[in-house]
Structures are given as C-alpha cells and as structure tokens.
Amino acid sequence: MRTPRPIALLLTSLLVGGLLVSSAGTAASTERRGHGYRSWLRGSPIDVHPATRGGAMLAGGAYDRATAWRWFLEHAGYGDIVIVCATCDAVYNPYVFNLHEVDSAQTLKLTKRVAASDPFVLASLTGADGIFIAGGDQSDYLRVWKDSPVEDAINDAIARGVPIGGISAGLAIQGEFLFSAEKNTITSDRALLNPYNNKVTVRRDMLRVPHLAATITDSHFSERRRQGRLLTFMARTIADGWTDQVRGIGVDEATAVLLEADGTARVVGPGAGWFLRMREADVLTCADGQPLETRAIDIVGVHRGDVFDLTSWSGNGERRTIRAADGAVVWDRSPTPAETDP
C-alpha cells in the first residue's frame, strides 16, 4: 500500500529510561522497543474507556480515505487507537491526530512471533478502542500472530464492540477465509488456469468480524483486475469442503466499504465495493491443473451513495453477472477497461 503523506512535525526529544519521549504541541510521543516489536505512541498513555460502536472499515488500498478514517475514529469514541503493522513506521500517528483529536494513537510494529505473547503488546491491544491493520504483506501477519495471543486479543476487542479497520493486506485478513500470500501474490490469469496453483494459498479462521463469516475479501480490485482470482479463492473454499456457500467482497483502490454493526454497508471514495456470492452448485470444475469453470453468479458494484445489507445480501448498486470459463472471466456485458486484461 501507499502510506499517507507524512505531516511535518517539530519534535523536541529526550531519552528517558530507554524510551524516546517527544513533544509535539499538546500531544506527547513515546517510542518503545522490545523483542520483535517496536511501538510509537502519541498522546496520553492513560487508558480511557469511551463508548465505542462496532464495525469494520474495509479499505481497498493505494490511498487512505479521510472520510473512512473519520468514520472509524468516531466509532472508536476518539479514544485509544492502535495501528498494527509489520513494515511501517509511525506515519499513521500524526495522520490520525490531523484528522481529529484522540486520546492516543499508537503504532505497533510486530516483526517476530515472540512479540505476539509480549505483555506490553497484549496490554496495548486490550486497551484499544479502535484497531487498524496497515497494508504490506498479509503473510507477515499470519507468520507473526496467527493463532497467537495477539489474534485472541484483537478478536476479543472486536467482540466487545471495538471497531476494526484495515487497508490492502489489512483488509485481506478480515474475512473468515483469506488469501494468505504465503508464496507471494498471484494474478487472475494464473489462478483461473489452475485453482490449485501453489500460489493460491487460501487460509481460514484468523479474525472474527461480524457479518464476514464465510466471506473472503480482496483489495486493489478493479485496478489490478482481481475478479478472476477472487472467483478462484471462493471456489477453492467450496471445493476444499470448508463451506457450501461463500461470499466475496472486492474493494477498489482509494475506496472503502464501511460496515456497520447491524450489517449495512456504504461506500466512500471514487471506486466501488463489489459483492459476490457463490454456492456449491455454481462450481462446475475446480481441480488441480484444470481451468476453473463456474456458473454465472451475481456481482453487485456498490458505489458512493449506495447501501448494501450483508445480512440479507441485498441492496442498491450496479448489478451484473460474472463467471469463470476457459481460463478467463466472462461478464454479462462489455466490461469497463479496468475489468479487462491489457
């Protein structure tokens, strides 16, 4: 992902007890290092307990949407915001404070699995009022904290009504099913030609986000022509016996789907959120070494101003059908340029 543009800050720093303490206006900053993690905190280190509202910000990548972030911060009660990443620095902390005053913004960079059991890391997540997962490579998240106390702490926060957010890789891990990218990425062309290509690494049961059960998400959706690979990921969950019905959500770049606790979703940004549902009978051929073949399934493009209800899987938007045939994606009408291969 492309991270937000850094905001220039004048920082006066003092090293105290192994922590880097800085002053930036009224928001003090501290830096802490531990085995396998690094933490930057701006604002108050004292835990607060604002009223929060559950929900999920599903951001498609390339750019963060200020509108989506303001929604997220409001749902978090402007309390303690924790940004989880594997390759970032503290760029999100000033970005958050530039949007709205919060009690604190803390970036947690987790690079080694030992950090997933660290008391400081777990206490940070336990006290979070909003948790955002940055972009990068989702395989880093699986390597460092899948099936760990960090995963439990994030799921516990979601269960108690803390909003969750993520962009790009941070979006990819929010569904019950996920493309793990453990052997790097894969294009739609290669995935459609062989749904059991060794790069089609589909995993399950990481985060438990309400209304995203039996769902797989994908980012940079139209811009990188990922419709075919999402069809492949969905078909694999059925062919592998994980479910008899799967849902897919693809989100375009610079766009976010804002999912409320009641299951309704709206879109902000110039692109769309794309909603697909596949049933067992829709999968005609999903076998090693053979092109994926599916029946035509509905796909709904939800744009700014449209609303989609995940509980009833219905809403307004651009309705089409899509299927996989002969190693390609077939639409019900001539696709836009972003949907075709060059």
mmCIF file of C-alpha atoms in Angstrom, residues 231 234 246 276-279 282 294-299 320-323:
data_model
loop_
_atom_site.group_PDB
_atom_site.id
_atom_site.type_symbol
_atom_site.label_atom_id
_atom_site.label_comp_id
_atom_site.label_asym_id
_atom_site.label_seq_id
_atom_site.Cartn_x
_atom_site.Cartn_y
_atom_site.Cartn_z
ATOM 1 C CA LEU A 231 -13.694 -16.272 -8.053
ATOM 2 C CA MET A 234 -14.205 -18.550 -3.459
ATOM 3 C CA VAL A 246 -19.196 -18.383 0.183
ATOM 4 C CA LEU A 276 -20.406 -11.703 -4.870
ATOM 5 C CA ARG A 277 -21.996 -14.897 -3.594
ATOM 6 C CA MET A 278 -21.180 -18.416 -4.810
ATOM 7 C CA ARG A 279 -22.969 -21.651 -3.946
ATOM 8 C CA ASP A 282 -22.123 -22.817 -9.050
ATOM 9 C CA THR A 294 -18.317 -21.743 -12.761
ATOM 10 C CA ARG A 295 -21.899 -20.834 -13.444
ATOM 11 C CA ALA A 296 -22.778 -17.167 -13.742
ATOM 12 C CA ILE A 297 -23.168 -15.575 -10.318
ATOM 13 C CA ASP A 298 -24.426 -12.151 -9.324
ATOM 14 C CA ILE A 299 -21.962 -9.341 -8.674
ATOM 15 C CA ARG A 320 -24.229 -7.823 -13.311
ATOM 16 C CA THR A 321 -23.272 -11.478 -13.558
ATOM 17 C CA ILE A 322 -19.793 -12.941 -13.761
ATOM 18 C CA ARG A 323 -18.400 -16.427 -14.361
#
